[in-house]
Amino acid sequence: MRCVPRSPVLLLIDAGIATACVGAALIVALAPDTGPDTTAGTAAVVGLAAGQASCLLWIRRQPVYGLLVAALLGIGLEALCPQLGWLGFVAAPLAYLARLRPPRVSLVALGLLLAPTPWKLLTGGWRDVLLAAAATALGWAAGELQRGQAQRRCERERAVVGWERERISRELHDVVAHHVAVIAVQAAAAEDVFDRHPEQARAALGAIHEAARAALTELRSVLHALAAVDGTDADGPQPCLAQLDALAEAVRSVGLAVTVSRDGLDDELPDGVQLSAYRIVQESLTNALRHGQATRADVRLRYAAGALRLEVVNDGTARPRRAGAVEGRGIVGMRERARLLGGTLDAGPLPGGGFRVQAELPVGAGR
């Protein structure tokens, strides 16, 4: 977790926390009983607090240096205005460090910040020492908790993607292996008639040779890209778009009214594309039944301009997803299928109610 994307949302969050820190410093510094006695001292406190808070705007890129700068500025705040807290607001940068770096780094920083807390005995008492230690430890604990949650989300998403890649690799293996077996049979048949119709047999063998080499190359590249392990699924024919009607009928029998419309489709679409499209539709309908409490779903497929476009819309109610939460395994798997074919997939609730899954799968190169 050493690389944190810098999105506008994160920038707004960091700016909000920094602003809150500066605002709290202003309140304490301007209060007659807690702030410095001189105008120069008050100005220095405000400047140091602003500098310490500004570290939060770039600490995601350099967490260790950000905490170091914040701690150095906090020494000045502690000397000028100890009422602000231990070393000013250093607990906030420490929380960022704990969020972005493993415990072997953040615990060292926590220990270094806790070691001089007895200094509070000079300006207060044991109560101030305990408060300083507790505030610093809570800042570290908050960051560590967020780091653990983010790590679990990443591990879950990697597991889902790996599982889906393994499944796709097995299915693609079955698709290509089927064609290779057919090619082998045709090659044997062509050899039988080679003497009686040599030109025809020779042309067939040449085409078979090219097709077999292309299929094996595709299979090899896919397996290497996916780095899949051996699976245990039973052998059997893989589904295709021609079986969508049977899928729709099965879903209707459990209470979901499904309509399927096709435009421009034919039986010559690549098997890998048909398989992925079928799985996307299947998963979309399953999610509509399991999670959306839908009563109706419309499946639309259209082939045009070298791409298969599919859309599945249902009238269910999608549960709102918490900020930062990982998408469900079904959506992650569908998106991975589309991505491996060079396509895209979007899924989300509709403004007027319902849920829609849209996918575009390039097929021109495979035709």
CSV table of N, CA and C in Angstrom, one decimal, residues 1 27 34 41 52 62 66 78 110 146 165 189-190 206 211 246 250 295 305 320 330 341 344 349 352 359 365:
chain,number,residue,atom,x,y,z
A,1,MET,N,0.8,-1.2,0.0
A,1,MET,CA,0.0,0.0,0.0
A,1,MET,C,0.9,1.3,0.0
A,27,ILE,N,-9.1,29.1,17.4
A,27,ILE,CA,-9.9,29.3,18.5
A,27,ILE,C,-9.1,29.3,19.8
A,34,THR,N,-6.0,30.9,27.1
A,34,THR,CA,-5.2,29.7,26.6
A,34,THR,C,-4.1,30.1,25.5
A,41,GLY,N,3.2,36.3,19.4
A,41,GLY,CA,3.1,34.9,19.7
A,41,GLY,C,1.8,34.2,19.1
A,52,GLN,N,1.6,23.1,9.8
A,52,GLN,CA,1.4,21.7,10.2
A,52,GLN,C,0.2,21.1,9.5
A,62,GLN,N,4.4,11.6,0.5
A,62,GLN,CA,5.6,11.3,1.3
A,62,GLN,C,5.2,11.3,2.8
A,66,GLY,N,6.3,13.9,5.6
A,66,GLY,CA,5.2,14.8,6.1
A,66,GLY,C,5.0,14.8,7.6
A,78,GLU,N,4.1,23.4,20.7
A,78,GLU,CA,4.1,22.9,22.1
A,78,GLU,C,4.7,24.0,23.0
A,110,LEU,N,5.3,6.2,16.3
A,110,LEU,CA,4.5,6.4,17.5
A,110,LEU,C,5.4,6.4,18.8
A,146,GLN,N,-7.9,1.9,9.6
A,146,GLN,CA,-8.2,2.2,8.2
A,146,GLN,C,-7.2,1.4,7.2
A,165,ARG,N,-10.6,-15.1,-13.2
A,165,ARG,CA,-9.6,-15.4,-14.3
A,165,ARG,C,-9.4,-16.9,-14.4
A,189,ALA,N,-9.5,-36.5,-42.1
A,189,ALA,CA,-10.3,-36.8,-43.3
A,189,ALA,C,-9.7,-36.3,-44.6
A,190,ALA,N,-9.1,-35.1,-44.5
A,190,ALA,CA,-8.4,-34.6,-45.7
A,190,ALA,C,-7.3,-35.5,-46.2
A,206,GLY,N,-4.1,-26.7,-45.6
A,206,GLY,CA,-3.4,-25.4,-45.3
A,206,GLY,C,-4.3,-24.5,-44.4
A,211,ALA,N,-5.6,-22.3,-39.0
A,211,ALA,CA,-6.6,-22.2,-37.9
A,211,ALA,C,-6.1,-22.8,-36.6
A,246,ALA,N,-33.3,-20.4,-23.2
A,246,ALA,CA,-33.4,-21.4,-22.2
A,246,ALA,C,-33.1,-20.8,-20.8
A,250,ALA,N,-35.7,-20.4,-17.6
A,250,ALA,CA,-35.4,-20.9,-16.3
A,250,ALA,C,-35.6,-19.8,-15.3
A,295,THR,N,-38.8,-7.8,-10.3
A,295,THR,CA,-39.9,-8.6,-10.9
A,295,THR,C,-39.8,-8.7,-12.4
A,305,ALA,N,-20.8,-2.6,-35.9
A,305,ALA,CA,-19.5,-1.9,-35.9
A,305,ALA,C,-18.4,-2.7,-35.2
A,320,PRO,N,-27.6,0.8,-1.6
A,320,PRO,CA,-26.5,1.7,-1.7
A,320,PRO,C,-25.2,1.1,-1.2
A,330,GLY,N,-19.9,-10.6,-8.1
A,330,GLY,CA,-20.5,-10.8,-9.5
A,330,GLY,C,-20.1,-9.6,-10.4
A,341,LEU,N,-11.4,-9.2,-22.8
A,341,LEU,CA,-11.8,-9.2,-24.2
A,341,LEU,C,-11.5,-7.9,-24.8
A,344,THR,N,-15.6,-3.1,-22.2
A,344,THR,CA,-15.9,-2.4,-21.0
A,344,THR,C,-17.2,-2.9,-20.4
A,349,PRO,N,-27.2,1.7,-10.4
A,349,PRO,CA,-28.6,2.0,-10.3
A,349,PRO,C,-29.0,3.1,-11.3
A,352,GLY,N,-34.2,6.8,-12.1
A,352,GLY,CA,-35.6,6.6,-11.9
A,352,GLY,C,-35.9,5.3,-11.2
A,359,ALA,N,-22.5,-3.6,-21.3
A,359,ALA,CA,-21.2,-4.1,-21.7
A,359,ALA,C,-21.0,-4.0,-23.2
A,365,ALA,N,-12.1,-8.4,-34.3
A,365,ALA,CA,-10.8,-9.1,-34.6
A,365,ALA,C,-11.0,-10.6,-34.6
